[in-house]
Coordinates of N, CA, C and O and ligand atoms in Angstrom, one line a residue:
M1 N 16.1 9.0 20.3 CA 14.7 8.7 20.4 C 14.4 7.4 19.6 O 14.8 7.2 18.5
T2 N 13.7 6.4 20.3 CA 13.4 5.2 19.6 C 11.9 5.2 19.1 O 11.1 5.9 19.7
I3 N 11.6 4.4 18.1 CA 10.3 4.4 17.5 C 9.3 3.8 18.4 O 9.5 2.6 18.9
A4 N 8.2 4.5 18.7 CA 7.1 4.0 19.5 C 5.9 4.8 19.0 O 5.9 5.7 18.2
D5 N 4.7 4.4 19.6 CA 3.5 5.0 19.2 C 3.6 6.5 19.5 O 4.3 7.0 20.4
K6 N 2.8 7.3 18.7 CA 2.7 8.7 18.8 C 4.0 9.4 18.3 O 4.2 10.6 18.7
Q7 N 4.8 8.7 17.5 CA 6.0 9.4 17.0 C 5.9 9.4 15.5 O 5.4 8.5 14.8
V8 N 6.5 10.5 14.9 CA 6.5 10.6 13.4 C 7.9 10.1 13.0 O 8.9 10.5 13.5
V9 N 7.8 9.1 12.0 CA 9.0 8.4 11.6 C 9.2 8.7 10.1 O 8.3 8.6 9.3
S10 N 10.5 9.0 9.7 CA 10.8 9.2 8.3 C 11.7 8.0 7.9 O 12.7 7.7 8.6
I11 N 11.4 7.3 6.8 CA 12.2 6.2 6.4 C 12.5 6.3 4.9 O 11.7 6.8 4.1
H12 N 13.7 5.8 4.5 CA 13.9 5.5 3.1 C 13.7 3.9 3.0 O 14.1 3.2 4.0
Y13 N 13.1 3.5 1.9 CA 12.9 2.1 1.8 C 12.9 1.6 0.4 O 12.8 2.4 -0.5
T14 N 13.2 0.3 0.3 CA 13.1 -0.4 -1.0 C 12.3 -1.6 -0.7 O 12.6 -2.4 0.2
L15 N 11.3 -1.8 -1.6 CA 10.4 -3.0 -1.4 C 10.7 -3.9 -2.6 O 10.6 -3.5 -3.8
T16 N 11.0 -5.2 -2.3 CA 11.2 -6.2 -3.4 C 10.3 -7.4 -3.1 O 9.9 -7.6 -2.0
D17 N 10.0 -8.1 -4.2 CA 9.2 -9.3 -4.1 C 10.1 -10.5 -3.9 O 11.3 -10.3 -3.7
D18 N 9.5 -11.7 -3.9 CA 10.2 -12.9 -3.6 C 11.3 -13.2 -4.6 O 12.3 -13.9 -4.3
D19 N 11.1 -12.7 -5.8 CA 12.1 -12.9 -6.9 C 13.2 -11.8 -6.9 O 14.1 -11.8 -7.7
G20 N 13.1 -10.9 -5.9 CA 14.2 -9.8 -5.9 C 13.9 -8.6 -6.8 O 14.7 -7.7 -6.8
A21 N 12.7 -8.6 -7.4 CA 12.4 -7.5 -8.3 C 11.9 -6.3 -7.4 O 11.1 -6.5 -6.5
T22 N 12.3 -5.1 -7.7 CA 11.9 -4.0 -7.0 C 10.5 -3.6 -7.3 O 10.2 -3.3 -8.5
L23 N 9.6 -3.5 -6.3 CA 8.3 -3.1 -6.5 C 8.0 -1.6 -6.3 O 7.2 -1.0 -6.9
D24 N 8.8 -1.1 -5.3 CA 8.6 0.3 -4.9 C 9.9 0.7 -4.2 O 10.5 -0.1 -3.5
S25 N 10.2 2.0 -4.3 CA 11.4 2.5 -3.5 C 11.2 4.0 -3.3 O 10.7 4.7 -4.2
S26 N 11.7 4.5 -2.2 CA 11.7 6.0 -2.0 C 13.0 6.6 -2.5 O 13.2 7.8 -2.3
S27 N 13.9 5.8 -3.1 CA 15.1 6.3 -3.6 C 14.9 7.4 -4.6 O 14.1 7.3 -5.5
G28 N 15.6 8.6 -4.4 CA 15.4 9.7 -5.3 C 14.2 10.6 -5.0 O 13.9 11.5 -5.7
R29 N 13.5 10.2 -3.9 CA 12.3 11.0 -3.5 C 12.5 11.4 -2.0 O 13.5 11.0 -1.4
A30 N 11.6 12.2 -1.5 CA 11.6 12.5 -0.1 C 11.4 11.2 0.6 O 10.7 10.3 0.2
P31 N 11.9 11.1 1.9 CA 11.6 9.9 2.6 C 10.1 9.8 2.9 O 9.4 10.8 2.9
L32 N 9.7 8.6 3.2 CA 8.3 8.3 3.6 C 8.1 8.7 5.0 O 8.9 8.3 5.9
M33 N 7.1 9.5 5.4 CA 6.9 9.9 6.7 C 5.5 9.3 7.2 O 4.6 9.3 6.4
Y34 N 5.5 8.7 8.3 CA 4.3 8.1 8.8 C 4.2 8.3 10.3 O 5.2 8.5 11.0
L35 N 2.9 8.2 10.8 CA 2.7 8.3 12.3 C 2.6 6.9 12.8 O 1.8 6.1 12.4
H36 N 3.6 6.6 13.7 CA 3.7 5.2 14.2 C 2.5 4.9 15.2 O 2.1 5.8 16.0
G37 N 2.0 3.7 15.0 CA 0.8 3.3 15.9 C -0.5 3.7 15.4 O -1.5 3.6 16.1
A38 N -0.6 4.3 14.2 CA -1.8 4.8 13.6 C -2.2 4.0 12.4 O -3.1 4.5 11.6
S39 N -1.6 2.9 12.2 CA -1.9 2.0 11.0 C -1.8 2.8 9.7 O -2.5 2.6 8.7
N40 N -0.8 3.7 9.6 CA -0.5 4.4 8.4 C 0.2 3.5 7.4 O 0.1 3.7 6.2
I41 N 0.9 2.5 7.9 CA 1.7 1.6 7.0 C 1.3 0.1 7.4 O 0.6 -0.1 8.4
I42 N 1.7 -0.8 6.6 CA 1.2 -2.2 6.8 C 1.8 -2.7 8.2 O 2.9 -2.3 8.6
P43 N 1.0 -3.5 8.8 CA 1.3 -4.0 10.2 C 2.7 -4.6 10.3 O 3.4 -4.4 11.3
G44 N 3.1 -5.4 9.4 CA 4.3 -6.2 9.5 C 5.5 -5.3 9.4 O 6.5 -5.6 10.1
L45 N 5.4 -4.2 8.7 CA 6.5 -3.2 8.7 C 6.5 -2.4 9.9 O 7.6 -2.1 10.5
E46 N 5.4 -1.9 10.3 CA 5.3 -1.1 11.5 C 5.8 -1.8 12.7 O 6.6 -1.2 13.5
S47 N 5.5 -3.1 12.9 CA 6.0 -3.8 14.1 C 7.5 -4.0 14.1 O 8.2 -4.0 15.1
A48 N 8.0 -4.2 12.8 CA 9.5 -4.4 12.7 C 10.3 -3.1 13.0 O 11.4 -3.2 13.4
L49 N 9.6 -1.9 12.9 CA 10.3 -0.7 13.1 C 10.3 -0.2 14.6 O 11.1 0.6 15.0
A50 N 9.3 -0.8 15.3 CA 9.2 -0.4 16.7 C 10.5 -0.6 17.5 O 11.2 -1.6 17.3
G51 N 11.0 0.4 18.2 CA 12.2 0.3 19.0 C 13.5 0.7 18.3 O 14.5 0.8 18.9
K52 N 13.4 0.9 16.9 CA 14.5 1.3 16.2 C 14.7 2.9 16.3 O 13.8 3.6 16.8
S53 N 15.9 3.3 15.9 CA 16.1 4.8 15.9 C 16.8 5.3 14.7 O 17.2 4.5 13.8
A54 N 17.0 6.6 14.6 CA 17.5 7.2 13.4 C 18.9 6.5 13.1 O 19.7 6.4 14.0
G55 N 19.1 6.2 11.8 CA 20.4 5.6 11.4 C 20.3 4.1 11.3 O 21.2 3.5 10.7
D56 N 19.3 3.5 11.9 CA 19.2 2.0 11.9 C 18.8 1.5 10.5 O 18.0 2.1 9.9
Q57 N 19.4 0.4 10.2 CA 19.0 -0.3 9.0 C 18.1 -1.5 9.4 O 18.5 -2.2 10.3
V58 N 17.0 -1.7 8.7 CA 16.1 -2.8 9.1 C 15.7 -3.6 7.8 O 15.3 -3.0 6.8
Q59 N 16.0 -4.9 7.9 CA 15.5 -5.8 6.8 C 14.4 -6.6 7.3 O 14.6 -7.3 8.4
V60 N 13.3 -6.6 6.7 CA 12.2 -7.4 7.2 C 11.4 -8.1 6.1 O 11.2 -7.5 5.0
T61 N 11.0 -9.3 6.3 CA 10.2 -10.0 5.4 C 8.8 -10.1 6.0 O 8.6 -10.5 7.1
V62 N 7.8 -9.7 5.2 CA 6.4 -9.6 5.7 C 5.5 -10.5 4.9 O 5.5 -10.5 3.7
Q63 N 4.9 -11.4 5.7 CA 3.9 -12.3 5.0 C 2.6 -11.6 4.6 O 2.3 -10.6 5.2
P64 N 1.9 -12.2 3.7 CA 0.7 -11.5 3.2 C -0.3 -11.1 4.3 O -0.9 -10.0 4.2
G65 N -0.4 -11.9 5.3 CA -1.4 -11.6 6.4 C -1.0 -10.4 7.2 O -1.9 -9.8 7.8
D66 N 0.2 -10.0 7.1 CA 0.7 -8.8 7.8 C 0.9 -7.6 6.8 O 1.5 -6.6 7.1
A67 N 0.5 -7.9 5.6 CA 0.7 -6.9 4.5 C -0.6 -6.5 3.8 O -1.5 -5.9 4.5
Y68 N -0.8 -7.0 2.6 CA -2.0 -6.6 1.9 C -3.0 -7.7 1.8 O -3.9 -7.7 1.0
G69 N -2.8 -8.8 2.6 CA -3.8 -9.8 2.7 C -3.5 -11.0 1.8 O -2.7 -10.9 0.9
E70 N -4.2 -12.1 2.0 CA -4.1 -13.2 1.1 C -4.8 -13.0 -0.2 O -5.8 -12.2 -0.2
F71 N -4.4 -13.6 -1.2 CA -5.1 -13.5 -2.5 C -6.5 -14.2 -2.3 O -6.6 -15.3 -1.9
D72 N -7.6 -13.5 -2.7 CA -8.9 -14.0 -2.5 C -9.5 -14.4 -3.9 O -9.9 -13.5 -4.7
A73 N -9.6 -15.7 -4.2 CA -10.1 -16.1 -5.5 C -11.5 -15.6 -5.8 O -11.9 -15.5 -6.9
E74 N -12.3 -15.4 -4.7 CA -13.7 -14.9 -4.9 C -13.7 -13.5 -5.4 O -14.8 -13.1 -5.9
L75 N -12.6 -12.8 -5.3 CA -12.6 -11.4 -5.9 C -12.3 -11.4 -7.4 O -12.3 -10.4 -8.0
V76 N -12.0 -12.6 -7.9 CA -11.8 -12.7 -9.4 C -13.2 -13.2 -10.0 O -13.6 -14.2 -9.6
Q77 N -13.7 -12.3 -10.8 CA -15.1 -12.6 -11.3 C -15.2 -12.4 -12.8 O -14.4 -11.5 -13.3
T78 N -16.1 -13.1 -13.4 CA -16.3 -12.9 -14.8 C -17.6 -12.0 -14.9 O -18.6 -12.4 -14.4
V79 N -17.5 -10.9 -15.6 CA -18.7 -10.0 -15.7 C -19.0 -9.9 -17.2 O -18.1 -10.0 -18.1
P80 N -20.3 -9.7 -17.5 CA -20.7 -9.7 -18.9 C -20.1 -8.5 -19.6 O -19.8 -7.4 -19.0
H81 N -19.9 -8.7 -20.9 CA -19.3 -7.6 -21.7 C -20.2 -6.3 -21.7 O -19.6 -5.2 -21.7
E82 N -21.5 -6.5 -21.5 CA -22.4 -5.3 -21.4 C -22.0 -4.4 -20.3 O -22.4 -3.2 -20.3
A83 N -21.4 -4.9 -19.2 CA -21.0 -4.0 -18.1 C -20.0 -3.0 -18.5 O -19.8 -2.0 -17.8
F84 N -19.4 -3.1 -19.7 CA -18.3 -2.2 -20.1 C -18.8 -1.4 -21.3 O -18.0 -0.8 -22.1
E85 N -20.1 -1.3 -21.4 CA -20.7 -0.5 -22.5 C -20.2 0.9 -22.5 O -20.0 1.5 -21.5
G86 N -19.9 1.4 -23.7 CA -19.3 2.7 -23.8 C -17.8 2.8 -23.8 O -17.2 3.8 -24.1
I87 N -17.2 1.7 -23.5 CA -15.7 1.7 -23.5 C -15.3 1.0 -24.8 O -15.7 -0.1 -25.0
E88 N -14.5 1.7 -25.5 CA -14.2 1.3 -26.9 C -13.6 -0.1 -26.9 O -14.1 -1.0 -27.6
E89 N -12.5 -0.3 -26.2 CA -11.8 -1.6 -26.2 C -11.3 -1.9 -24.8 O -10.5 -1.2 -24.2
V90 N -11.9 -3.0 -24.3 CA -11.5 -3.4 -22.9 C -10.3 -4.4 -23.1 O -10.3 -5.3 -23.9
E91 N -9.2 -4.0 -22.4 CA -7.9 -4.8 -22.5 C -7.4 -5.2 -21.1 O -7.6 -4.5 -20.2
P92 N -6.7 -6.4 -21.1 CA -6.1 -6.8 -19.8 C -5.2 -5.7 -19.3 O -4.5 -5.0 -20.0
G93 N -5.2 -5.5 -18.0 CA -4.4 -4.4 -17.3 C -5.2 -3.2 -17.1 O -4.8 -2.3 -16.3
M94 N -6.3 -3.0 -17.7 CA -7.1 -1.7 -17.5 C -7.7 -1.8 -16.1 O -8.1 -2.9 -15.6
Q95 N -7.8 -0.6 -15.5 CA -8.4 -0.6 -14.1 C -9.7 0.2 -14.2 O -9.9 1.1 -14.9
F96 N -10.7 -0.4 -13.4 CA -12.0 0.3 -13.3 C -12.4 0.4 -11.9 O -12.0 -0.5 -11.1
E97 N -13.2 1.4 -11.6 CA -13.8 1.4 -10.3 C -15.2 0.8 -10.3 O -16.0 1.1 -11.1
A98 N -15.3 -0.2 -9.5 CA -16.6 -1.0 -9.5 C -17.3 -0.8 -8.1 O -16.6 -0.5 -7.1
R99 N -18.6 -1.0 -8.1 CA -19.3 -0.9 -6.9 C -19.3 -2.3 -6.2 O -19.6 -3.3 -6.9
G100 N -18.8 -2.3 -5.0 CA -18.8 -3.6 -4.3 C -20.1 -4.0 -3.7 O -21.1 -3.2 -3.8
P101 N -20.2 -5.3 -3.2 CA -21.5 -5.8 -2.7 C -22.1 -4.9 -1.6 O -23.3 -4.8 -1.4
E102 N -21.2 -4.3 -0.8 CA -21.7 -3.5 0.3 C -21.8 -2.0 -0.1 O -22.0 -1.1 0.8
G103 N -21.8 -1.7 -1.3 CA -22.0 -0.4 -1.8 C -20.8 0.5 -1.9 O -20.8 1.5 -2.6
G104 N -19.7 0.1 -1.3 CA -18.4 0.8 -1.4 C -17.8 0.6 -2.8 O -18.2 -0.3 -3.5
S105 N -16.9 1.5 -3.1 CA -16.3 1.3 -4.4 C -14.9 0.6 -4.3 O -14.3 0.6 -3.2
Q106 N -14.6 -0.1 -5.3 CA -13.4 -1.0 -5.3 C -12.8 -0.9 -6.7 O -13.4 -0.9 -7.7
V107 N -11.4 -0.9 -6.7 CA -10.7 -0.9 -7.9 C -10.5 -2.3 -8.4 O -10.1 -3.2 -7.6
V108 N -10.9 -2.6 -9.6 CA -10.7 -3.9 -10.2 C -9.8 -3.8 -11.4 O -9.8 -2.8 -12.1
V109 N -9.0 -4.8 -11.7 CA -8.1 -4.9 -12.8 C -8.6 -5.9 -13.8 O -9.0 -7.0 -13.4
V110 N -8.7 -5.6 -15.1 CA -9.1 -6.6 -16.1 C -7.9 -7.6 -16.3 O -6.8 -7.2 -16.5
R111 N -8.2 -8.9 -16.1 CA -7.2 -9.9 -16.2 C -7.3 -10.6 -17.6 O -6.3 -11.0 -18.2
E112 N -8.5 -10.7 -18.1 CA -8.7 -11.4 -19.4 C -10.0 -11.0 -20.0 O -11.0 -10.8 -19.3
V113 N -9.9 -10.9 -21.3 CA -11.2 -10.7 -22.1 C -11.5 -11.9 -22.9 O -10.7 -12.3 -23.8
A114 N -12.6 -12.6 -22.5 CA -12.9 -13.9 -23.1 C -14.3 -13.8 -23.8 O -15.0 -12.8 -23.6
D115 N -14.6 -14.8 -24.5 CA -15.9 -14.7 -25.2 C -17.1 -14.6 -24.3 O -18.0 -13.9 -24.5
E116 N -17.0 -15.4 -23.2 CA -18.1 -15.4 -22.2 C -18.2 -14.2 -21.3 O -19.1 -14.0 -20.6
G117 N -17.1 -13.4 -21.3 CA -17.2 -12.2 -20.4 C -15.8 -11.7 -20.2 O -14.8 -12.2 -20.7
V118 N -15.7 -10.7 -19.3 CA -14.5 -10.1 -18.9 C -14.1 -10.5 -17.5 O -14.9 -10.4 -16.6
V119 N -12.9 -11.0 -17.4 CA -12.4 -11.5 -16.0 C -11.8 -10.3 -15.3 O -10.8 -9.7 -15.8
V120 N -12.4 -9.9 -14.2 CA -11.8 -8.8 -13.4 C -11.4 -9.3 -12.0 O -11.9 -10.3 -11.5
D121 N -10.4 -8.6 -11.5 CA -9.7 -9.1 -10.2 C -9.8 -7.9 -9.3 O -9.2 -6.8 -9.5
G122 N -10.4 -8.1 -8.1 CA -10.6 -7.0 -7.1 C -9.5 -7.1 -6.0 O -9.6 -6.3 -5.1
N123 N -8.6 -8.0 -6.1 CA -7.5 -8.0 -5.1 C -6.6 -6.9 -5.1 O -6.3 -6.3 -6.2
H124 N -6.0 -6.5 -4.0 CA -4.9 -5.5 -4.0 C -3.8 -6.1 -4.9 O -3.5 -7.3 -4.8
P125 N -3.1 -5.2 -5.7 CA -2.1 -5.8 -6.5 C -1.0 -6.6 -5.8 O -0.4 -7.4 -6.3
L126 N -0.8 -6.3 -4.5 CA 0.2 -7.0 -3.7 C -0.4 -8.1 -2.8 O 0.3 -8.6 -2.0
A127 N -1.7 -8.3 -3.0 CA -2.3 -9.4 -2.2 C -1.6 -10.7 -2.5 O -1.3 -11.0 -3.6
G128 N -1.4 -11.5 -1.4 CA -0.8 -12.8 -1.6 C 0.7 -12.8 -1.7 O 1.3 -13.9 -1.8
Q129 N 1.3 -11.7 -1.8 CA 2.8 -11.6 -2.0 C 3.5 -11.5 -0.7 O 3.1 -10.7 0.2
V130 N 4.6 -12.2 -0.6 CA 5.6 -12.0 0.5 C 6.5 -10.8 0.1 O 7.0 -10.7 -1.0
L131 N 6.5 -9.8 1.0 CA 7.2 -8.6 0.7 C 8.5 -8.5 1.5 O 8.6 -8.8 2.7
H132 N 9.5 -8.0 0.9 CA 10.8 -7.8 1.5 C 11.2 -6.3 1.6 O 11.3 -5.7 0.5
F133 N 11.3 -5.7 2.7 CA 11.6 -4.3 2.9 C 13.0 -4.1 3.4 O 13.5 -4.9 4.3
D134 N 13.7 -3.2 2.8 CA 15.0 -2.8 3.2 C 14.9 -1.3 3.6 O 14.6 -0.5 2.7
V135 N 15.0 -1.0 4.9 CA 14.6 0.3 5.4 C 15.8 0.9 6.1 O 16.6 0.2 6.8
E136 N 16.0 2.2 5.9 CA 16.9 3.0 6.7 C 16.1 4.1 7.4 O 15.4 4.9 6.8
V137 N 16.1 4.1 8.7 CA 15.4 5.1 9.5 C 16.1 6.4 9.4 O 17.3 6.5 9.7
Q138 N 15.4 7.5 9.0 CA 16.0 8.8 8.8 C 15.9 9.7 10.0 O 16.8 10.3 10.4
E139 N 14.7 9.7 10.5 CA 14.4 10.7 11.6 C 13.2 10.1 12.4 O 12.3 9.5 11.9
V140 N 13.3 10.4 13.7 CA 12.2 10.1 14.6 C 11.9 11.3 15.5 O 12.8 11.9 16.1
R141 N 10.7 11.8 15.5 CA 10.3 12.9 16.3 C 8.9 12.7 17.0 O 8.2 11.8 16.5
S142 N 8.6 13.4 18.0 CA 7.3 13.3 18.6 C 6.3 13.9 17.7 O 6.5 15.0 17.0
A143 N 5.1 13.3 17.6 CA 4.0 13.9 16.8 C 3.4 15.1 17.6 O 3.5 15.2 18.8
T144 N 2.9 16.0 16.8 CA 2.2 17.2 17.4 C 0.8 16.7 17.9 O 0.3 15.7 17.4
D145 N 0.1 17.5 18.7 CA -1.2 17.1 19.2 C -2.2 17.1 18.0 O -3.0 16.2 17.9
E146 N -1.9 18.0 17.0 CA -2.8 18.0 15.8 C -2.6 16.8 15.0 O -3.6 16.2 14.5
E147 N -1.4 16.3 14.8 CA -1.1 15.1 14.1 C -1.8 13.9 14.8 O -2.4 13.0 14.1
L148 N -1.7 13.9 16.1 CA -2.3 12.7 16.8 C -3.8 12.7 16.6 O -4.4 11.7 16.5
A149 N -4.4 14.0 16.7 CA -5.8 14.1 16.5 C -6.3 13.6 15.1 O -7.3 13.0 15.0
H150 N -5.5 14.0 14.1 CA -5.8 13.6 12.7 C -5.4 12.2 12.4 O -6.0 11.6 11.4
G151 N -4.5 11.6 13.1 CA -4.0 10.3 12.8 C -3.1 10.2 11.6 O -2.9 9.1 11.0
H152 N -2.4 11.3 11.2 CA -1.5 11.3 10.1 C -0.5 12.4 10.3 O -0.6 13.3 11.1
V153 N 0.6 12.4 9.5 CA 1.7 13.3 9.5 C 1.3 14.6 8.8 O 0.7 14.6 7.7
H154 N 1.7 15.8 9.3 CA 1.6 17.0 8.6 C 2.9 17.5 8.1 O 4.0 17.2 8.7
D155 N 2.9 18.4 7.1 CA 4.1 19.0 6.6 C 4.7 19.9 7.7 O 4.0 20.4 8.6
P156 N 6.0 20.2 7.6 CA 6.6 21.1 8.6 C 5.9 22.5 8.7 O 5.8 23.1 9.8
D157 N 5.3 23.0 7.6 CA 4.5 24.2 7.7 C 3.1 24.0 8.1 O 2.3 25.0 8.1
G158 N 2.7 22.8 8.6 CA 1.4 22.6 9.2 C 0.4 22.1 8.1 O -0.7 21.8 8.5
G159 N 0.8 22.0 6.9 CA -0.2 21.6 5.9 C -0.3 20.1 5.8 O 0.4 19.3 6.4
H160 N -1.3 19.7 5.0 CA -1.5 18.2 4.8 C -0.7 17.7 3.7 O -0.6 18.3 2.7
Q161 N -0.2 16.5 3.9 CA 0.5 15.9 2.8 C -0.5 15.2 1.8 O -0.1 14.9 0.7
H162 N -1.7 15.0 2.3 CA -2.6 14.3 1.4 C -4.0 14.7 1.8 O -4.2 15.4 2.7
Ligands
ZN201 ZN1 -4.4 16.4 9.2

């Protein structure tokens, strides 16, 4: 069976950045399962896996536009210290949930604490990065009607993974 829309695909993968550093890997864990054609994974990886089958090895380089987007400098903002009232010490690397301009919530990371304010970054941590995936396809099966209706993979016992 080859990978196409409406199929459940299990993969083992290692994700490295442009410098060869490992960012994420399924090694030592259960394989990642996703529903093909349902935007469960980034577009650049999904399209590279189409037509492959169990046992295939796939190496693919994904540009930011087909991954987590370009780095957006407008998402880096300096906010007044008062916005962090009640937090004892604000330090670089801390994450906060902020309200976005459209009312949705957005995770921001503190980049710098300066006299004039706190520099926060709302970009996805992998925004702007070229990603290298090394994938081994483990299993390909047809999705159930219920999985197709929900748009995601269910456990073998019918439960939700998430
Ligand atoms: Zn479901």
